[in-house]
Coordinates of C-alpha atoms and ligand atoms in Angstrom, one line a residue:
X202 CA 86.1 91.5 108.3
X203 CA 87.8 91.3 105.0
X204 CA 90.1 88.4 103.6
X205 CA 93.5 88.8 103.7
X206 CA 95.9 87.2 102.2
X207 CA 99.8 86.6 101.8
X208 CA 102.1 85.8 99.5
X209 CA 105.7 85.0 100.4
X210 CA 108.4 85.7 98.0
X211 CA 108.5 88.7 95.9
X212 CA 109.9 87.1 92.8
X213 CA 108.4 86.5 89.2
X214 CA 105.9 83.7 90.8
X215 CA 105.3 85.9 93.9
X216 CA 104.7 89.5 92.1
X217 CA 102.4 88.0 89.3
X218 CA 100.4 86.0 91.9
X219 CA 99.6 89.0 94.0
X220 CA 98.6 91.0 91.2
X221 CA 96.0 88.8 90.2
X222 CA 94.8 88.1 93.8
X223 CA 94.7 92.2 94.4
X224 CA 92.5 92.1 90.5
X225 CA 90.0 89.7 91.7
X226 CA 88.7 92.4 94.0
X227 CA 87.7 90.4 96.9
X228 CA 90.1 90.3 99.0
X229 CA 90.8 93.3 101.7
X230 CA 94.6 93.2 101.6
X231 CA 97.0 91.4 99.8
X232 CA 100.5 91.3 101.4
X233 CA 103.7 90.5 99.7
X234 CA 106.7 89.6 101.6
X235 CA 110.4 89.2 100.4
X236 CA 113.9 89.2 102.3
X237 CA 115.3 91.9 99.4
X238 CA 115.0 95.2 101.0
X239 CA 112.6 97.5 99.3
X240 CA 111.1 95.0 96.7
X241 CA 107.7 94.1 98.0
X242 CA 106.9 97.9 99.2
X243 CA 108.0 99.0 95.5
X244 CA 105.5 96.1 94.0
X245 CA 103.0 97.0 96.3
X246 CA 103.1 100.6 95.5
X247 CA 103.3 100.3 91.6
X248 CA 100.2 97.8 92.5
X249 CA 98.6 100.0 94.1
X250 CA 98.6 102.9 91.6
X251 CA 97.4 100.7 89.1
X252 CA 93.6 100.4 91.2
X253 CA 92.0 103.3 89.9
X254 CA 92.6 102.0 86.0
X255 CA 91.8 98.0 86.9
X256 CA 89.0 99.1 89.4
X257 CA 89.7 97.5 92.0
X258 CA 90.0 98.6 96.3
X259 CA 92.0 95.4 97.8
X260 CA 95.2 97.3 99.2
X261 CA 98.4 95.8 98.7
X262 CA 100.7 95.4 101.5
X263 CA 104.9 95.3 100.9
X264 CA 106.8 94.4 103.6
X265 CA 110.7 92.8 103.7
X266 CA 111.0 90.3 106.2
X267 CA 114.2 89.2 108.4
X268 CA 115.9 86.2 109.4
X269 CA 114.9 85.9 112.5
X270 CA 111.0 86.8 111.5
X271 CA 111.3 90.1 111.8
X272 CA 108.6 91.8 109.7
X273 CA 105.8 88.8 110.1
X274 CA 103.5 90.5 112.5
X275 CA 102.2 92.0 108.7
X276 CA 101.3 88.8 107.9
X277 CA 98.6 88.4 111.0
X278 CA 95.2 87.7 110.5
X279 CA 95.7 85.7 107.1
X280 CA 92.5 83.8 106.1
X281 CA 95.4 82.3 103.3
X282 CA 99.5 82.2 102.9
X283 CA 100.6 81.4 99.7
X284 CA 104.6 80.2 99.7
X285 CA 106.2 81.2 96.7
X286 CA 109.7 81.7 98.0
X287 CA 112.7 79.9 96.7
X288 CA 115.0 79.4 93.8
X289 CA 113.4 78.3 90.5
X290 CA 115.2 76.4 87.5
X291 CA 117.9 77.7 85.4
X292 CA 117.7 75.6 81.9
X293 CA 119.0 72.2 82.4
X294 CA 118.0 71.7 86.1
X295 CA 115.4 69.4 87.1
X296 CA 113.2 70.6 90.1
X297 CA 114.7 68.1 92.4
X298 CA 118.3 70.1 91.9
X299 CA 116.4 72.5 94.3
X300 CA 115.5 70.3 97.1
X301 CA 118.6 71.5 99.5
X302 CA 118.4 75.0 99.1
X303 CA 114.6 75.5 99.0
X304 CA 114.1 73.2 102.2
X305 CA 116.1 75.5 104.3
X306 CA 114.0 78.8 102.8
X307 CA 110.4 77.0 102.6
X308 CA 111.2 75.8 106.6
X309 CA 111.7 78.9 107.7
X310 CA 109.1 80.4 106.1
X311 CA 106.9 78.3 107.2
X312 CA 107.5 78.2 110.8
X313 CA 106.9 81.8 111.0
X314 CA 104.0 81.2 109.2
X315 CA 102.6 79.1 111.7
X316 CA 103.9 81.8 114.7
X317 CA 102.1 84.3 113.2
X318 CA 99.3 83.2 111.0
X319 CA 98.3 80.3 112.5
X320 CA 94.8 79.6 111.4
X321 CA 95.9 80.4 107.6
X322 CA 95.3 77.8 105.0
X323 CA 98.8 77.5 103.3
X324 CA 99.2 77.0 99.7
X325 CA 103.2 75.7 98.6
X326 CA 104.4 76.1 95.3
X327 CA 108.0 76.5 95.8
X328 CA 109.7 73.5 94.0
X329 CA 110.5 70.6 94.2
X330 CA 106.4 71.0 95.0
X331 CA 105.4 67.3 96.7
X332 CA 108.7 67.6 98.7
X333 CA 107.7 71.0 99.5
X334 CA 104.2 70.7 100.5
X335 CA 105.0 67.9 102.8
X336 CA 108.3 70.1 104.4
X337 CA 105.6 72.8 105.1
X338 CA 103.2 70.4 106.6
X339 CA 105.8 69.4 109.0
X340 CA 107.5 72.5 109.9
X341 CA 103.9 75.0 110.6
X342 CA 102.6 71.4 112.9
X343 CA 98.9 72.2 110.7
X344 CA 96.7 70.0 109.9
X345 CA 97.4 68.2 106.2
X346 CA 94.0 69.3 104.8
X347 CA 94.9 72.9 105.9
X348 CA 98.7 72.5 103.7
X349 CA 98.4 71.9 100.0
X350 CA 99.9 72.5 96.7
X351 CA 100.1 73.7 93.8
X352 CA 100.6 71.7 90.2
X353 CA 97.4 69.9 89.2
X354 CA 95.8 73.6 87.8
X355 CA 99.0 74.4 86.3
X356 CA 99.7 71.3 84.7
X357 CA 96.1 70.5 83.4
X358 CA 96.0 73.8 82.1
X359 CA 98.8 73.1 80.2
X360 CA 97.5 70.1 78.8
X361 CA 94.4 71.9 78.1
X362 CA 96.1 74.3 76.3
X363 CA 98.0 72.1 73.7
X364 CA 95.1 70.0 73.1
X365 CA 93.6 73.5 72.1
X366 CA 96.0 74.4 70.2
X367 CA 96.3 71.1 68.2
X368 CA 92.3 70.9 67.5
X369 CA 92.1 74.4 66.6
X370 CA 89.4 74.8 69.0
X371 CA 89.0 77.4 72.2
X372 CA 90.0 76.4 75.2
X373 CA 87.2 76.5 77.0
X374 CA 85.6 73.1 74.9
X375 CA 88.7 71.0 76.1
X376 CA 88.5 69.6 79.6
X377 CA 91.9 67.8 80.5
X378 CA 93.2 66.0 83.9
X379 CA 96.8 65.7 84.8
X380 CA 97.0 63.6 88.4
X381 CA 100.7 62.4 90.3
X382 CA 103.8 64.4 91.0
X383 CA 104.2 67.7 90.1
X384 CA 108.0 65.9 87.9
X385 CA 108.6 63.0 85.8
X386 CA 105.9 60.8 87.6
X387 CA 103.5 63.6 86.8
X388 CA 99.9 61.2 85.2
X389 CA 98.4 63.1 82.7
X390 CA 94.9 61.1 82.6
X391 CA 93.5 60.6 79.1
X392 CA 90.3 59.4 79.9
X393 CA 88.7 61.7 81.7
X394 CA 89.8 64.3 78.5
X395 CA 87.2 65.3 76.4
X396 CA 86.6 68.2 73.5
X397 CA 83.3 69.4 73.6
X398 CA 81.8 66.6 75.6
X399 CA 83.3 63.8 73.3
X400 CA 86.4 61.6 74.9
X401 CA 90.0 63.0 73.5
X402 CA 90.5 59.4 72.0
X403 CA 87.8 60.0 69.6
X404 CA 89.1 63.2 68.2
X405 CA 93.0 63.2 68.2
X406 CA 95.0 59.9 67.7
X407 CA 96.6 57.7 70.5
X408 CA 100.2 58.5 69.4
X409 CA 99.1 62.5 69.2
X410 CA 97.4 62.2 72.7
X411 CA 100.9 60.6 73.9
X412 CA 103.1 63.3 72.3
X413 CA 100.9 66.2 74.4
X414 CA 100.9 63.9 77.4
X415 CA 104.9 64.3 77.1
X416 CA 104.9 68.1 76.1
X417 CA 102.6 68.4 79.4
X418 CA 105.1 66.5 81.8
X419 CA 108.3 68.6 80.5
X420 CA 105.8 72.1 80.1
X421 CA 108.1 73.8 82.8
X422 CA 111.5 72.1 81.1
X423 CA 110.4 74.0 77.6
X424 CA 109.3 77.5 79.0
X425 CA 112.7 77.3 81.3
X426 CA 114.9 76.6 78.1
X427 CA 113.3 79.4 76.7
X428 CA 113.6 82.1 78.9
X429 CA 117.1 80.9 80.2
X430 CA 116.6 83.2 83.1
X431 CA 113.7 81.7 85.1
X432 CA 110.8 79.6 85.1
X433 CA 107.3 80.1 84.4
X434 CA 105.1 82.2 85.8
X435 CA 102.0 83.6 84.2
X436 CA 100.2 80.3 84.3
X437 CA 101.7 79.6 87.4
X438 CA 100.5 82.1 89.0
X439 CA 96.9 82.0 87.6
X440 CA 96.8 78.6 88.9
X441 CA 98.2 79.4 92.9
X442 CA 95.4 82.4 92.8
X443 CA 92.5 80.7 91.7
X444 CA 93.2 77.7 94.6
X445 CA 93.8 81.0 96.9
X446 CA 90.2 82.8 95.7
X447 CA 88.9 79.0 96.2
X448 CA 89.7 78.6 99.8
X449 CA 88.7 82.5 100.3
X450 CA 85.2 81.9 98.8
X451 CA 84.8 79.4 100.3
X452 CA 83.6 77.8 97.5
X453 CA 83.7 73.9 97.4
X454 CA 85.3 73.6 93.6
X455 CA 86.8 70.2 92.6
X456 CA 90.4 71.2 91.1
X457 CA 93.3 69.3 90.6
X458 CA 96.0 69.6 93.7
X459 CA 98.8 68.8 95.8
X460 CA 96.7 67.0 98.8
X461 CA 97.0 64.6 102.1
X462 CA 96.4 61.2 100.4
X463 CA 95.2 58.9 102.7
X464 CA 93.5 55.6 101.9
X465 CA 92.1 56.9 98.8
X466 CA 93.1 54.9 95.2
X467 CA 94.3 52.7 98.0
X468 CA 97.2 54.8 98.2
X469 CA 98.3 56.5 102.5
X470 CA 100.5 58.7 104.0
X471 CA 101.7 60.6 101.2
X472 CA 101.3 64.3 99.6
X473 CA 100.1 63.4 96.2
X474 CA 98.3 65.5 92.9
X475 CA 94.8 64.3 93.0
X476 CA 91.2 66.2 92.5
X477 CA 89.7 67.8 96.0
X478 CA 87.2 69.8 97.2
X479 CA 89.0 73.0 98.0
X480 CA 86.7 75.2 100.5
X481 CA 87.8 77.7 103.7
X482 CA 89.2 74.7 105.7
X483 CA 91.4 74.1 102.8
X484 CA 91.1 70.3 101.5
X485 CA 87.3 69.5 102.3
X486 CA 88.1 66.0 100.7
X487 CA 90.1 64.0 98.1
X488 CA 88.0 62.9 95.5
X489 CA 88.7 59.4 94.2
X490 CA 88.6 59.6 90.4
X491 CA 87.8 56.7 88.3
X492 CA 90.8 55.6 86.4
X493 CA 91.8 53.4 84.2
X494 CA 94.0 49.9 85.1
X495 CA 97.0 51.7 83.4
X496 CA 96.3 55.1 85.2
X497 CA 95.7 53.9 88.4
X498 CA 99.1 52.1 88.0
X499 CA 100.8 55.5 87.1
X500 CA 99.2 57.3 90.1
X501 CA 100.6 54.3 92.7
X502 CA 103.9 54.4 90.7
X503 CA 104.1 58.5 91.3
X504 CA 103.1 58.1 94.7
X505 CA 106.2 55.6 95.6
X506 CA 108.3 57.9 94.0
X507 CA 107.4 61.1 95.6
X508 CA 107.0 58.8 99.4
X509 CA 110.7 57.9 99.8
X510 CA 111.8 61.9 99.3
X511 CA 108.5 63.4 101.4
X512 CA 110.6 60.9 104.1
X513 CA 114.1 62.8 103.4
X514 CA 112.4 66.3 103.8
X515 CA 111.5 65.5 107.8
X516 CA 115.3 66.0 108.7
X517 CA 115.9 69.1 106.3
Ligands
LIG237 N1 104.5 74.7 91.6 C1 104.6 75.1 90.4 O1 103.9 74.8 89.5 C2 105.7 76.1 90.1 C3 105.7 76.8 88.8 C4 106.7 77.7 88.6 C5 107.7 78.0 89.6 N2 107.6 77.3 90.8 C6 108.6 77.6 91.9 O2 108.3 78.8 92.5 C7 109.4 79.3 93.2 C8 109.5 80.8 92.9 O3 109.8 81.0 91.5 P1 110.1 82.5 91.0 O4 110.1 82.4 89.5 O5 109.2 83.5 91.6 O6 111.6 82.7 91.5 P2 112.3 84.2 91.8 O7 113.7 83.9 91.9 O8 111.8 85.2 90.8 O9 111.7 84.6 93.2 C9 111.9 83.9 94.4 C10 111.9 85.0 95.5 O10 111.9 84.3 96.8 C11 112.6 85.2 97.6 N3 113.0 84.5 98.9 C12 114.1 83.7 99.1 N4 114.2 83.3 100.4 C13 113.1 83.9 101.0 C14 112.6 83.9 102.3 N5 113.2 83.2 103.3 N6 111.5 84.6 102.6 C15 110.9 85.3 101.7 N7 111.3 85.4 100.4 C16 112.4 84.7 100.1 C17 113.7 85.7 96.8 O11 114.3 86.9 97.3 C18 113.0 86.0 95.5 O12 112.5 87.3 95.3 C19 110.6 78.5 92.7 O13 111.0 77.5 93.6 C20 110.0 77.8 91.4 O14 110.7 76.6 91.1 C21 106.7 76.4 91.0

């Protein structure tokens, strides 16, 4: 049998993420659920049409779902669910402004995710995204390797990118690492950065490394203010489809994600951005980074910060 996959929410996030999931040719079906009548059956069409110039077979699956979970049978059989639904930032709003309205979307979501999918491996990236990743934990009942999110790709890719830009250099000789919260207690982590091979503090200054470090933490902030009518999405949704091709393949990669922290960094009990091993089962295992005094600091800071809200979420 084929993979199949799902993405709920038919927005910008949603549309772009199945897109690339239906390019990377190895899934059987991609569905793409949305509450507005019509949209995802339009998407999947115009997706559809577009297989015999990109070359690729997976079909692509619209359906519009109801409030009482009519519509979800389509999402049976799901090796992976990605969650995409809920409102992003307008310009001036952190992602914590969402935390009311989203909870009520992402928990219904997700408990027809777990009626009728539920051996899927569920990727969140609705925002506020640790609050988020832990509401879905709760609400599907799954295991908390088997519920993760997504920032760490986004956000390291980010940094990646500046530090790119800044050295004139591709992208592909700059490694980066961004650990914590996917907010203002995200931890980009300097020392593990490195431009072909060499540490980041050897080629770019402490106070330029610091002014990236702060471009990377408020990288959504400055593409919202931009656009004025949304948040980001491209990146976005590269980085929710590579963890989904990931967990399809089967395929072991350490990446940077939303994960079930528990014991490691001495830090328990708490969704938190660290490096795992993402493989069908979805978190194989956290992988305990070596970190700085400083770093380690940041990461036990974020985690307190991020605990007390994971808490609120239960009741929402
Ligand atoms: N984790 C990250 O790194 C990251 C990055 C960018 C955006 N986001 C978040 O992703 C989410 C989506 O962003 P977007 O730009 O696609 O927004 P969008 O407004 O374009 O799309 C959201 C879609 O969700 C749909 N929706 C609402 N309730 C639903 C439900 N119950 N079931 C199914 N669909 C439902 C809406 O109809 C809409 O089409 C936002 O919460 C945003 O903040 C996260």
């Amino acid at each position: 049998m084929g993979k199949k996959v799902t993405v709920v929410g038919a927005g910008f996030y949603g549309t772009t993420t199945a897109q690339r999931l239906a390019e990377f040719d190895v899934f059987e079906t991609v569905v793409l659920t949305d509450i507005v009548d019509g949209k995802p059956a339009g998407v999947a069409l115009d997706l559809n049409q577009s297989r015999p110039i990109e070359g690729f077979e997976t079909k692509v699956v619209g359906v519009t779902t109801g409030p009482n979970g009519e519509g979800y049978e389509a999402i049976e059989g799901s090796d992976v669910v990605v969650i995409t639904a809920g409102l992003p930032r307008k310009p001036g709003m952190s992602r914590m402004d969402l935390l009311g309205t989203n909870a009520k979307i992402v928990r219904q979501v997700a408990e027809n995710v777990a009626k009728y999918a539920p051996n899927a491996v569920v990727i969140v990236v609705s925002n506020p995204l640790d609050e988020m990743t832990a509401l879905a934990q709760i609400a599907t009942g799954f295991p908390r390797n088997r519920v993760l999110g997504q920032a760490g790709v986004l956000d390291t890719a980010r940094f990646t990118n500046f530090v790119a830009e800044e050295l004139g250099v591709p992208v592909k000789s700059v490694k980066t690492l961004t650990l914590g919260s996917h907010g203002d207690t995200m931890v980009p982590v300097p020392s593990h950065c490195t431009v072909d091979g060499k540490p980041l503090s050897d080629v770019m200054s402490a106070d330029k490394i610091e002014e990236l470090v702060v471009r990377t933490r408020n990288g959504g902030a400055e593409v919202v203010a931009l656009l004025k009518t949304g948040s980001a999405y491209y990146a976005p949704s590269a980085a929710a489809a590579r963890m989904a091709k990931a967990v399809a393949q089967d395929s072991g990669e350490v990446i940077p994600v939303c994960a079930w922290v528990d014991g490691e960094f001495g830090i328990s009990g708490v969704y938190l951005g660290v490096l795992a091993e993402i493989d069908a089962t979805g978190v194989r295992k956290v992988v305990e980074t070596k970190l700085t005094d400083a770093e380690l600091g940041s990461l036990k800071a974020a985690a307190e910060a991020v605990r007390a809200k994971q808490a609120d979420v239960a009741s929402m």
